Tab-separated table of C-alpha atoms in Angstrom:
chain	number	residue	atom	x	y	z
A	161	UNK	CA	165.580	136.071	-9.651
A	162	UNK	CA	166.804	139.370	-11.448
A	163	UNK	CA	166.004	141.317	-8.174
A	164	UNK	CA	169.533	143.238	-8.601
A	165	UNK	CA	168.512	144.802	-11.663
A	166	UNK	CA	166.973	147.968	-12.167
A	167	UNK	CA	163.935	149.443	-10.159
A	168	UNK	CA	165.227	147.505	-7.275
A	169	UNK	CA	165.593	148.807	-4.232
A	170	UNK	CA	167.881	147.028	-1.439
A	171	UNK	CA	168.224	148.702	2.172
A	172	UNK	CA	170.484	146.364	4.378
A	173	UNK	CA	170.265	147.257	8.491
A	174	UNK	CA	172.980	147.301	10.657
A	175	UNK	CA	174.077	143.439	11.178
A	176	UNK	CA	174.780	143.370	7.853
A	177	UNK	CA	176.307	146.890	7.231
A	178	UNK	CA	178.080	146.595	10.317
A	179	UNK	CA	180.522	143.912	8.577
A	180	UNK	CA	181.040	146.116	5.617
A	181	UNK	CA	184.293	147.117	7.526
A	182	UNK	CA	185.273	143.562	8.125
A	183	UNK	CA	184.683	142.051	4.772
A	184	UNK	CA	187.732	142.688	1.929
A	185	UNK	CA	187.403	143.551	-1.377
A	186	UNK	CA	187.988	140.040	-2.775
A	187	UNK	CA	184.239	139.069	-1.039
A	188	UNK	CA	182.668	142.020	-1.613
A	189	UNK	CA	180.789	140.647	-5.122
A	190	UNK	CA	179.835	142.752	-7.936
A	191	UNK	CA	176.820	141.767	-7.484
A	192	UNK	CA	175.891	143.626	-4.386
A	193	UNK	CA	176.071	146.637	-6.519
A	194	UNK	CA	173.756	149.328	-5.513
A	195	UNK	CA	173.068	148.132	-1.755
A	196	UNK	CA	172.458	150.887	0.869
A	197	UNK	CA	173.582	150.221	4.236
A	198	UNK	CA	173.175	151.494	7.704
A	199	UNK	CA	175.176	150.854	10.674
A	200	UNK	CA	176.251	152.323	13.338
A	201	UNK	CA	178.838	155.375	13.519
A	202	UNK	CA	182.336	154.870	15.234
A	203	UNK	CA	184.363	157.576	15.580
A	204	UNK	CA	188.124	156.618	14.832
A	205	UNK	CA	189.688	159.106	14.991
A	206	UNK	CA	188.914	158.994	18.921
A	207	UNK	CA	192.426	158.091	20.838
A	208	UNK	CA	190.660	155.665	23.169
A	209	UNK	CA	189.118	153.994	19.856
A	210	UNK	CA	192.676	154.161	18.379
A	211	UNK	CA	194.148	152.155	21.268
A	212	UNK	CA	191.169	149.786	21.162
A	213	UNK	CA	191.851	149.097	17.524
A	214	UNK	CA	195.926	148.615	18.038
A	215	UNK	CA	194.831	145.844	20.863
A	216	UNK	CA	192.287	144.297	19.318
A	217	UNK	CA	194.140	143.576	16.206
A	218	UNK	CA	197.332	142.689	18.142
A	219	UNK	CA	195.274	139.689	19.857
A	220	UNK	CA	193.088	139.091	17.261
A	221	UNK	CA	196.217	138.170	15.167
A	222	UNK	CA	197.605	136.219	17.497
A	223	UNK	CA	194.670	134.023	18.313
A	224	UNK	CA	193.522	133.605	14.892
A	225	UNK	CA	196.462	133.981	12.553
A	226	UNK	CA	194.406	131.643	9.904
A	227	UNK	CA	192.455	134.976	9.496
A	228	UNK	CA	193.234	137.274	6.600
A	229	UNK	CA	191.454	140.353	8.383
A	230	UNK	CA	192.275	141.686	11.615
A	231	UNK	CA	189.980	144.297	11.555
A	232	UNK	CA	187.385	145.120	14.393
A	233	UNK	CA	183.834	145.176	13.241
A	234	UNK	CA	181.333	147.258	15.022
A	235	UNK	CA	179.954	144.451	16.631
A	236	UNK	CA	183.056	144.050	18.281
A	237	UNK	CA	183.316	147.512	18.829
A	238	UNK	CA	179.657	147.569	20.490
A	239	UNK	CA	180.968	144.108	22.684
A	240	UNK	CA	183.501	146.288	24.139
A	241	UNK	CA	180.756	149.042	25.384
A	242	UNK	CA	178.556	146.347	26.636
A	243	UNK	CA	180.891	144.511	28.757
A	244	UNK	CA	182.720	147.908	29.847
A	245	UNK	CA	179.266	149.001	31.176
A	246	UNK	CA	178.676	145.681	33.355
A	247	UNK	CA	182.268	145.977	34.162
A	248	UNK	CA	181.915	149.496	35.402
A	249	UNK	CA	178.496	148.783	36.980
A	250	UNK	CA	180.191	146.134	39.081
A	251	UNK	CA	182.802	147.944	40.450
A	252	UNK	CA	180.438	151.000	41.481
A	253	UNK	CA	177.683	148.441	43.149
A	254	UNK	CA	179.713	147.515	45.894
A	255	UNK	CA	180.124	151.011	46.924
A	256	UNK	CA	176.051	151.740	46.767
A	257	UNK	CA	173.249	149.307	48.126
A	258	UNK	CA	172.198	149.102	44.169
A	259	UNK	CA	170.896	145.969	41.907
A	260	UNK	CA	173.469	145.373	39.177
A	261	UNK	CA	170.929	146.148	36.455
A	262	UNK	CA	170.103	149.524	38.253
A	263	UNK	CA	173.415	150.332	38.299
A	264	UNK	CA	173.890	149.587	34.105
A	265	UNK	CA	170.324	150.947	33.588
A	266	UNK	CA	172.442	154.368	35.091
A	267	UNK	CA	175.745	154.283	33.525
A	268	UNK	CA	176.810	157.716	31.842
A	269	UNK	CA	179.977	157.491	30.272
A	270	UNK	CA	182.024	158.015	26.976
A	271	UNK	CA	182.123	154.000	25.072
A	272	UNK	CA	183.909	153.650	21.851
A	273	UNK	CA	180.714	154.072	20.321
A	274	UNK	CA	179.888	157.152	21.648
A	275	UNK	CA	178.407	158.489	24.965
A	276	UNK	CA	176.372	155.406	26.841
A	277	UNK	CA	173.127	155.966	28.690
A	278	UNK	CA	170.044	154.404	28.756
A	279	UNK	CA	166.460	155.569	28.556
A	280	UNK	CA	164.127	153.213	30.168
A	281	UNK	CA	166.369	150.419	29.619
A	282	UNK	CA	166.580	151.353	25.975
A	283	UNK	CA	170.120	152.400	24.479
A	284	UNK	CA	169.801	156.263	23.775
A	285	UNK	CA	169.591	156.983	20.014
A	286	UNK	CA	172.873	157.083	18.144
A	287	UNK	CA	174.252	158.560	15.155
A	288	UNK	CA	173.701	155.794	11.739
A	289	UNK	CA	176.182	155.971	9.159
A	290	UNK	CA	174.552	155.496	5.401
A	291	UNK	CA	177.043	153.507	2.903
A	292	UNK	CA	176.275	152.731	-0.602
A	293	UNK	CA	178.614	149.773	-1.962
A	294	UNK	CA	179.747	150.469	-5.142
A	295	UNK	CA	181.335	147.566	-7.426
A	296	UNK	CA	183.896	145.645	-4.953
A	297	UNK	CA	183.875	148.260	-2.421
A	298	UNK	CA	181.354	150.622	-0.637
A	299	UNK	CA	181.254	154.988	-0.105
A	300	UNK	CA	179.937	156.881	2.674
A	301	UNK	CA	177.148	158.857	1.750
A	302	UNK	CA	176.294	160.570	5.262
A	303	UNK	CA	174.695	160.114	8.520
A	304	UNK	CA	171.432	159.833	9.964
A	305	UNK	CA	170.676	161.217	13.526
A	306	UNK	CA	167.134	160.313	15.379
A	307	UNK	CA	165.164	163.925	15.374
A	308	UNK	CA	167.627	165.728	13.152
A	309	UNK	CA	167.654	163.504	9.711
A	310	UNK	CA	170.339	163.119	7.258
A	311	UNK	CA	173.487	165.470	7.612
A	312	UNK	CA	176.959	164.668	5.691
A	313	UNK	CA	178.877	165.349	8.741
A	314	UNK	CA	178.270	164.562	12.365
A	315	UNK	CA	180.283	167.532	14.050
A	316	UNK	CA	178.111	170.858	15.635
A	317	UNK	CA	178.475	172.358	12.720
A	318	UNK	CA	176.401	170.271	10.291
A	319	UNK	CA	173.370	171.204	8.647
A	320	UNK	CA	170.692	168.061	8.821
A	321	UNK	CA	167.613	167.587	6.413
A	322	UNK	CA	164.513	165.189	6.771
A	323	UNK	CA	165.413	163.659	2.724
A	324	UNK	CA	167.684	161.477	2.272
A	325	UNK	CA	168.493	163.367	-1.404
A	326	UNK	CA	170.347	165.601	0.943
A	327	UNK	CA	173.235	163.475	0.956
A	328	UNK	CA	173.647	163.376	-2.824
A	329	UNK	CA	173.648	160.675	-5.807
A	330	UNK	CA	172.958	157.307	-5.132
A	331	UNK	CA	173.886	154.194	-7.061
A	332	UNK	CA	171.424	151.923	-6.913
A	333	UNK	CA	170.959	148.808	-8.435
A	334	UNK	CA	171.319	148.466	-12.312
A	335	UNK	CA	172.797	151.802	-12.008
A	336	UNK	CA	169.559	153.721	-13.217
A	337	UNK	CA	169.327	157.727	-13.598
A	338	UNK	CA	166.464	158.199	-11.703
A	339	UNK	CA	164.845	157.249	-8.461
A	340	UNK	CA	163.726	153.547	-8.470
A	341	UNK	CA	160.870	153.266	-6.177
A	342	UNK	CA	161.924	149.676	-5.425
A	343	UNK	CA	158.695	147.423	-6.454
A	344	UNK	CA	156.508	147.703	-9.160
A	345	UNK	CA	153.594	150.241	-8.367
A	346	UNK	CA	150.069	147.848	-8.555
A	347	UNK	CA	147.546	149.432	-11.198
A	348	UNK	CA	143.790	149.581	-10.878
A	349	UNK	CA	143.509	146.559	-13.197
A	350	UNK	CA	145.786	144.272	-10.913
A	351	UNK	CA	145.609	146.438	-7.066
A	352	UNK	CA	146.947	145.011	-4.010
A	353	UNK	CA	145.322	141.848	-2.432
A	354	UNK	CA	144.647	142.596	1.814
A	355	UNK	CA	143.739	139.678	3.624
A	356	UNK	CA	141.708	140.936	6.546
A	357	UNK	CA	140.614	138.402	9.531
A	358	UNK	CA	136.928	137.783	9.162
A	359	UNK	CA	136.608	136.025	12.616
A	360	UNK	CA	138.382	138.761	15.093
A	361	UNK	CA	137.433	138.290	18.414
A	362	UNK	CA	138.338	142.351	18.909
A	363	UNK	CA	135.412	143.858	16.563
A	364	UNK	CA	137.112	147.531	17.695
A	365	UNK	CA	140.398	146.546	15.818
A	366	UNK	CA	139.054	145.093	12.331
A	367	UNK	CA	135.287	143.648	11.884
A	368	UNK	CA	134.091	142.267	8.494
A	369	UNK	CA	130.494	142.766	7.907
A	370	UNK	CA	128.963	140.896	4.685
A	371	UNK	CA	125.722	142.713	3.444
A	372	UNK	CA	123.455	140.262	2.097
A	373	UNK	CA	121.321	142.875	0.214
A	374	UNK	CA	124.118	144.772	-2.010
A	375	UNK	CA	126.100	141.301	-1.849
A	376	UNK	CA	129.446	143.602	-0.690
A	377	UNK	CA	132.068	143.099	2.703
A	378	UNK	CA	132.478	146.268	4.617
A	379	UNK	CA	135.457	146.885	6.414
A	380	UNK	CA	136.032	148.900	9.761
A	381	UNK	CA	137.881	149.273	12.220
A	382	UNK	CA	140.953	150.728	14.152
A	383	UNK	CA	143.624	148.600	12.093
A	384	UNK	CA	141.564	149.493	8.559
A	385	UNK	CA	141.666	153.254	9.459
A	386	UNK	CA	145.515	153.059	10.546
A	387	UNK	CA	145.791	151.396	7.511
A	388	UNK	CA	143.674	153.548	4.978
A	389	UNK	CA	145.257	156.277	6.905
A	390	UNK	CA	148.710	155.263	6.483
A	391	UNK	CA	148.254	154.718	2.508
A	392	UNK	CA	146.757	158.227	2.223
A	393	UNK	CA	150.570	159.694	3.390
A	394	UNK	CA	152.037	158.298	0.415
A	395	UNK	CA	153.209	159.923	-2.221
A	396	UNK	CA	152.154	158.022	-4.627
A	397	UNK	CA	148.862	155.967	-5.778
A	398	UNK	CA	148.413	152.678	-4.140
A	399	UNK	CA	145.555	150.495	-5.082
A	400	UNK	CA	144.381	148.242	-3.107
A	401	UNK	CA	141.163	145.834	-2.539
A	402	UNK	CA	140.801	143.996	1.056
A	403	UNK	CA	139.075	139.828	1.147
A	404	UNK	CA	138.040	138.602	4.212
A	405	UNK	CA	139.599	135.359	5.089
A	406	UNK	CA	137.571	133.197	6.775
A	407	UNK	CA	140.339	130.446	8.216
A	408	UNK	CA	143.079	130.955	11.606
A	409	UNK	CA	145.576	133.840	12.016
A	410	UNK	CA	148.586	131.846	11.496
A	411	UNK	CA	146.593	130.611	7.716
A	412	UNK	CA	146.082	134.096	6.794
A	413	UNK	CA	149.915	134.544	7.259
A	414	UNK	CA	150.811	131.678	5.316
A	415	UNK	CA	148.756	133.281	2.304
A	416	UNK	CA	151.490	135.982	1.948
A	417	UNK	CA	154.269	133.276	1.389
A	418	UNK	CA	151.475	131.187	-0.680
A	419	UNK	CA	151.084	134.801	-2.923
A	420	UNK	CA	147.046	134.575	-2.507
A	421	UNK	CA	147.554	138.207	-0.685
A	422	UNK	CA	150.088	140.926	-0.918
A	423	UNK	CA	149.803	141.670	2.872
A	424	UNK	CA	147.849	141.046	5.905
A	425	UNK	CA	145.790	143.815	7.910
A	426	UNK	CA	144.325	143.410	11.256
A	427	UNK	CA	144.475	142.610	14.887
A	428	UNK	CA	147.655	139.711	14.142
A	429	UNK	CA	149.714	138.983	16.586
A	430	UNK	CA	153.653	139.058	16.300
A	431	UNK	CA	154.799	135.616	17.063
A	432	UNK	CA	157.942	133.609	16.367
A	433	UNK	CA	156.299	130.714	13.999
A	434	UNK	CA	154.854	133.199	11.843
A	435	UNK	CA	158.236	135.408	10.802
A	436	UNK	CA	158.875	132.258	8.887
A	437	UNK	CA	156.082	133.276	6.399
A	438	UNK	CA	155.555	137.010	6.121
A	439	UNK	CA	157.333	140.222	7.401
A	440	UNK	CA	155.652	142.181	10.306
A	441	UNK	CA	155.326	146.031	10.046
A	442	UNK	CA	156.204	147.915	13.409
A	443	UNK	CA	153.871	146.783	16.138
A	444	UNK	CA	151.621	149.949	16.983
A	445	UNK	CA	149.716	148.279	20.159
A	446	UNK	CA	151.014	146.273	23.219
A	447	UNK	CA	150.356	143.179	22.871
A	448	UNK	CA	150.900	140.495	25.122
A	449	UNK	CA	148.958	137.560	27.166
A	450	UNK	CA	146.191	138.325	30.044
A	451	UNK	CA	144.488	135.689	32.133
A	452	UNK	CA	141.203	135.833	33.406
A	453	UNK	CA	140.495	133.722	36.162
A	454	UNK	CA	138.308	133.397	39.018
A	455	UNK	CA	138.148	134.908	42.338
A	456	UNK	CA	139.829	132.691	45.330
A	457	UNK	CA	136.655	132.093	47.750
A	458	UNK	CA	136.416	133.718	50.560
A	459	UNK	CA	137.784	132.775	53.958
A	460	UNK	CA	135.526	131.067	56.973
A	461	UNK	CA	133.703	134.372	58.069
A	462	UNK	CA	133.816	132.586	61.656
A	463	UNK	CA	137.361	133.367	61.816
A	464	UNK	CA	137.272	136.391	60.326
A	465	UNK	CA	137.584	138.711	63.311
A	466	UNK	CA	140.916	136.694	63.461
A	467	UNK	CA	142.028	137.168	60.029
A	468	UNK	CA	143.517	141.127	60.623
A	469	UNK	CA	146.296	140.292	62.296
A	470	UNK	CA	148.945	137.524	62.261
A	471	UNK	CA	148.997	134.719	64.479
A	472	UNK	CA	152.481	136.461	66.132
A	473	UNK	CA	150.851	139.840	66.152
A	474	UNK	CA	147.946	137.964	68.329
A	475	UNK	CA	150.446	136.502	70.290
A	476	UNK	CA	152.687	139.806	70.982
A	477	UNK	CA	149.634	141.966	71.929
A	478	UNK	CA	148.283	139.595	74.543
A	479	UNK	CA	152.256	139.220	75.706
A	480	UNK	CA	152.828	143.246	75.751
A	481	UNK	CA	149.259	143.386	76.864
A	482	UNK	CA	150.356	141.219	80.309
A	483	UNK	CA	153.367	142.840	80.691
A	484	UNK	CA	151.502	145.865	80.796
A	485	UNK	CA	149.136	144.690	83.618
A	486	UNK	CA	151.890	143.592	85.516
A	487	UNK	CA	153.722	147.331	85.895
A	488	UNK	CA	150.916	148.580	86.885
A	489	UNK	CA	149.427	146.131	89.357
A	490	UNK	CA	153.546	146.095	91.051
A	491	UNK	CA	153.543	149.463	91.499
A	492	UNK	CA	149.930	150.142	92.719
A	493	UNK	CA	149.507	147.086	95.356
A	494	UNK	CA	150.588	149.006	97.757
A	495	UNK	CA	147.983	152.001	97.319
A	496	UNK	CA	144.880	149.650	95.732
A	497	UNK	CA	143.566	147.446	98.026
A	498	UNK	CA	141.727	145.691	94.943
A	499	UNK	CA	144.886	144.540	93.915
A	500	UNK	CA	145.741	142.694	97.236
A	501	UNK	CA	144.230	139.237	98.500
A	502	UNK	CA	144.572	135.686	97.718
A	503	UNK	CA	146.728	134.818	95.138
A	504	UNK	CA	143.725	134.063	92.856
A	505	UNK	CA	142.369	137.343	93.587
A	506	UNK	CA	145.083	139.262	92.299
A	507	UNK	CA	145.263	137.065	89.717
A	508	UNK	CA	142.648	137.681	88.112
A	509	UNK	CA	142.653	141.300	88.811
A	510	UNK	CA	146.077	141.503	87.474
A	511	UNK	CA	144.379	139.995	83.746
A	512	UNK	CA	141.755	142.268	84.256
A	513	UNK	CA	143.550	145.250	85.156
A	514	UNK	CA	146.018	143.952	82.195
A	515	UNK	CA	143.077	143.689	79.015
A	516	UNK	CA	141.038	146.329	80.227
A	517	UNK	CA	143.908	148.848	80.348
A	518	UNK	CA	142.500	148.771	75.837
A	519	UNK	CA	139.713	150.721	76.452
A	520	UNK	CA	139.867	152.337	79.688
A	521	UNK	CA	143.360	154.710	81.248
A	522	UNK	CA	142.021	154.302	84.992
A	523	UNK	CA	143.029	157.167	85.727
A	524	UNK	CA	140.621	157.726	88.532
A	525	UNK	CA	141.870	154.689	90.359
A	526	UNK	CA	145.594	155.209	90.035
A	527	UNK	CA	147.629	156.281	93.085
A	528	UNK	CA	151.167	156.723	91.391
A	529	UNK	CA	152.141	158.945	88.957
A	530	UNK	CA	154.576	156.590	87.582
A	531	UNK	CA	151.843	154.090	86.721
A	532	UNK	CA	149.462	156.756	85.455
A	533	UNK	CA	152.408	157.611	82.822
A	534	UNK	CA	152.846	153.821	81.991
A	535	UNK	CA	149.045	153.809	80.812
A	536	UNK	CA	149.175	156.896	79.487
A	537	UNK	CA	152.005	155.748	76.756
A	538	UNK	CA	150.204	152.279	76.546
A	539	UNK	CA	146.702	153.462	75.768
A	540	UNK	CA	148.311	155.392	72.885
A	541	UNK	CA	149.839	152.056	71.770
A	542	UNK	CA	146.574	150.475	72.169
A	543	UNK	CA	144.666	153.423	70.389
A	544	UNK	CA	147.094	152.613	67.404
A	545	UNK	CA	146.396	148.840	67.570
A	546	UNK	CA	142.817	148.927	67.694
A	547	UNK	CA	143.364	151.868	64.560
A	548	UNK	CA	145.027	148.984	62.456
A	549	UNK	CA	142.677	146.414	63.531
A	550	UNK	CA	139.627	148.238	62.479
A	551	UNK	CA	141.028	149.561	59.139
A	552	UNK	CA	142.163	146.052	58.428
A	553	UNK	CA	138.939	144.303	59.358
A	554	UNK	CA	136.790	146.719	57.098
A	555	UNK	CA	138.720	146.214	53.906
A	556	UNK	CA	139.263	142.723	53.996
A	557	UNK	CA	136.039	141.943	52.406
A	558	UNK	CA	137.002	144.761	49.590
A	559	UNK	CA	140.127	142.977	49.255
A	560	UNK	CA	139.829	139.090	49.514
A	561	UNK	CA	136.651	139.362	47.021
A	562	UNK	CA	139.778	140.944	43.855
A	563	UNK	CA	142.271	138.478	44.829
A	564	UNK	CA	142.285	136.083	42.251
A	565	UNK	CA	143.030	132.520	42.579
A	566	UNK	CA	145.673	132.066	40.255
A	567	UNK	CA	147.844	134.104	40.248
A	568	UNK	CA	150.388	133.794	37.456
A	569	UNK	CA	151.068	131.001	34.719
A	570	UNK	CA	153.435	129.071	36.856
A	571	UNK	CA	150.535	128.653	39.379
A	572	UNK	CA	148.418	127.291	36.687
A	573	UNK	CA	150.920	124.978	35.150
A	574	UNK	CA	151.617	123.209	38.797
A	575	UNK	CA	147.390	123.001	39.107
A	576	UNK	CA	145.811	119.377	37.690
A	577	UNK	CA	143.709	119.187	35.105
A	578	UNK	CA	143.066	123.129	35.094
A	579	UNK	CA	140.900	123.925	32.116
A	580	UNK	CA	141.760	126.609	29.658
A	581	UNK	CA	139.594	128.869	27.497
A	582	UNK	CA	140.505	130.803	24.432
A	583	UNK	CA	139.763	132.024	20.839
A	584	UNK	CA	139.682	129.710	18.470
A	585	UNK	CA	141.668	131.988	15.505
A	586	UNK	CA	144.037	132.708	18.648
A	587	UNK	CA	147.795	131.795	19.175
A	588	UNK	CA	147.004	131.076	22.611
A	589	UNK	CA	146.871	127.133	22.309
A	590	UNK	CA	149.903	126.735	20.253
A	591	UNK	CA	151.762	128.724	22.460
A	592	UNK	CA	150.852	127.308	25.762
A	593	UNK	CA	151.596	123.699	24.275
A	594	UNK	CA	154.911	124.749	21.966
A	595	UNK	CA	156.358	127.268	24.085
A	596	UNK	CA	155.224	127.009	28.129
C-alpha cells in the first residue's frame, strides 16, 4: 500500500513498543523504518531491577530453552509490579479489617517500574520513553512525562519542553528532510467528508436542520462546536464539509470503512461492534446506559400505620413495653391499692399501667422512688420510640412514591414478558440481545 514511504507518519503505543526490547535484530525488518514508539520507562540500572533481570532470564532459559531471547519485556516487567502489589496487599489485609482492592487501591511502594500508587483506581502517570527504529534496530530519542513534556533525560536535573522537536532529528519514514505531516492535507476542491447523525435523539449534542427555503442543512450543536472548535487549534488549514446521514449509528460508522465519509461527528456511542469499522477519538462525555422505569405502587394505606417499624421492632416494644409494667406494678402493690384485687383486676391494670407508661410518667401516683426512676429512664426510651415512629411515618409517602420498581437490569431480565422502549438509531437493542 506504499504507506512506509514518504509523508507517512507511523506512531506505535506501548504494546507494541514495549517488545522493541524483546524482538532481535534479525526480526526487526527494514521495513519498519521510521516508526516512533512509546513505551514505558524502566530504569535498569536500578539493583532491584538488576536482580529481577538475572532471575527472570535464569528461569526463563530454563523453561523455554527453544527460545533465542531471554530478555524481559516490559510487560513482564509491569507483571511483576502487578502481582507484587496483590501480593503485598494480601499480606497487609490480614493485619487491617480492609477489602483486598482497598488495600491495592492504597499501595505506595517502589515496583520495578517505578514508584506504584494509584489515583482513583487509576495507575499514577509514569515517565514514556520515545524510540525511533532505525533500519534493523531502534534509538532513544527521549522521554515524555505527563505535565512536564518531552525532556532527554529523566533525572531532577532535566530541562522538559511541550515539542517534541526538543528531542532532536527524527527519521521518519522514507527518510525525508522535513516534517511529514503524516496524511495528505484535503484542499478546498476535495475537503473532508463529516457524516453527522440526522436522527439524534439528543438535539443538545448535534441537530440537523434542513431549510426548505435556501435548500441548505444547518448544523449545531455541542459535538459540532467541540468539533469546529477543535479544528480551529490546528495549525494548519483543514477543510471540511458535514452530510447528514439519514440511516442507524452503527451505518454511519460503517461509511468510514465504506470511504463515503472521512469521519463521523456526533452524539456516537463507543461500542465494541463498531471498533471493527472506524477508530474512536477520546470519549469527552460519560456515557453509559440509564433505565427509566416506573414507580413500584404504593403499599395498602390500611396498614400503613404498621409499615414504620418491623414486625420484630413491633414485637420488642410491646415485650419491653410489659416488662416495663411489670417493675413497676411489683414494686408499687404494696403502696397502690389500684394495683391489688382479683387476679383479673391487676391484670388488666398491670397492661394498663404497662402501655400507658408511653405517654404518661405517673408520677403523681408513684409511692417508690425506685419505680419513679424506672419510668423516668423508660419514658425517655419511649420519647425516642415515638421520635422514630413519627419521622418514619411522615416520610414514607416521600419515599415509597421514588422507589422504583425495577431496580437494576438483573431484576428486569428475571421479569416475563417485560417490555422495553428505546431509540430506534440506538445501540440499546443490539446490546441487550448480543451482550445481556
Amino acid at each position: 500500500m506504499s504507506m512506509m514511504e514518504k509523508d507517512y507518519v507511523w506512531i506505535v503505543t506501548d504494546s507494541f513498543t514495549s517488545l522493541a526490547h524483546s524482538i532481535t535484530a534479525s526480526r526487526i525488518s527494514s521495513s519498519m523504518e521510521g516508526i516512533v514508539g512509546v513505551e514505558s520507562y524502566i530504569s535498569e540500572k536500578e539493583q532491584k531491577f538488576q536482580d529481577f533481570y538475572r532471575r527472570f532470564r535464569k528461569r526463563f532459559g530454563s523453561e523455554y530453552p527453544e527460545e533465542d531471547n531471554h530478555e524481559p519485556g516490559a510487560l513482564a516487567v509491569q507483571a511483576y509490579d502487578a502481582v507484587a502489589s496483590v501480593a503485598l496487599a494480601i499480606s497487609e489485609n490480614k493485619q487491617r479489617n480492609q477489602t483486598l482492592l482497598q488495600r491495592i487501591s492504597l499501595s505506595d511502594y517502589d515496583g520495578l517500574t517505578g514508584k506504584v500508587q494509584f489515583n482513583n483506581k487509576n495507575v499514577t502517570p509514569a515517565v514514556y520513553q520515545i524510540i525511533n527504529l532505525t533500519g534493523r534496530s531502534y534509538r532513544e530519542l527521549g522521554f515524555w512525562t505527563d505535565g512536564l513534556g518531552f525532556s532527554k533525560t529523566v533525572d531532577h536535573s532535566a530541562t522538559s519542553n511541550s515539542s517534541m522537536k526538543y528531542l532532536g532529528q527524527v527519521l521518519w519514514p522514507g527518510a525525508p528532510w522535513y516534517e511529514p505531516k503524516g496524511w495528505a492535507i484535503p484542499t478546498d476542491t476535495k475537503p473532508l467528508g463529516i457524516g453527522v447523525p440526522a436522527r439524534s435523539t439528543f438535539k443538545q449534542y448535534v441537530n440537523a436542520e434542513f431549510d426548505e427555503l435556501e435548500n441548505v442543512t444547518s448544523f449545531h450543536g455541542f459535538s459540532i462546536d467541540l468539533f469546529k472548535e477543535t479544528v480551529s487549534k490546528l495549525p494548519f488549514y483543514l477543510p471540511y464539509e458535514f452530510f447528514p446521514y439519514n440511516g442507524s449509528y452503527n451505518d454511519l460508522v460503517k461509511q468510514i470503512h465504506l470511504k463515503e465519509f472521512d469521519a463521523v461527528v456526533g452524539d456516537v456511542a463507543i461500542v465494541v461492534s463498531r471498533l471493527e469499522f472506524a477508530e474512536f477519538t477520546h470519549p469527552y462525555s460519560e456515557a453509559g446506559l440509564v433505565m427509566i422505569v416506573p414507580l413500584e405502587k404504593s403499599v395498602n394505606k390500611a396498614f400503613l400505620l404498621m409499615k414504620p417499624f418491623t414486625k420484630a421492632m413491633w414485637i420488642i416494644i410491646a415485650i419491653v413495653t410489659i416488662y416495663n409494667g411489670f417493675v413497676v406494678w411489683l414494686i408499687e402493690q404494696n403502696h397502690w391499692h389500684e394495683l391489688q384485687g382479683s387476679p383479673l383486676h391487676q391484670t388488666g391494670t398491670f397492661l394498663w399501667l404497662s402501655f400507658s407508661s408511653l405517654f404518661s410518667l405517673h408520677g403523681g401516683t408513684l409511692h417508690s422512688n425506685l419505680s419513679r426512676m424506672t419510668m423516668l429512664v423508660w419514658l425517655f426510651v419511649a420519647l425516642v420510640i415515638t421520635q422514630t415512629y413519627t419521622a418514619n411515618l411522615a416520610s414514607m409517602p416521600t419515599v415509597q412514591g421514588f422507589k422504583p420498581a425495577t431496580v437494576d437490569i438483573e431484576s428486569l431480565q428475571s421479569s416475563n414478558n417485560a417490555l422495553v422502549g428505546y431509540s430506534n438509531a440506538s445501540f440499546v437493542a443490539s446490546y441487550l440481545v448480543d451482550v445481556l
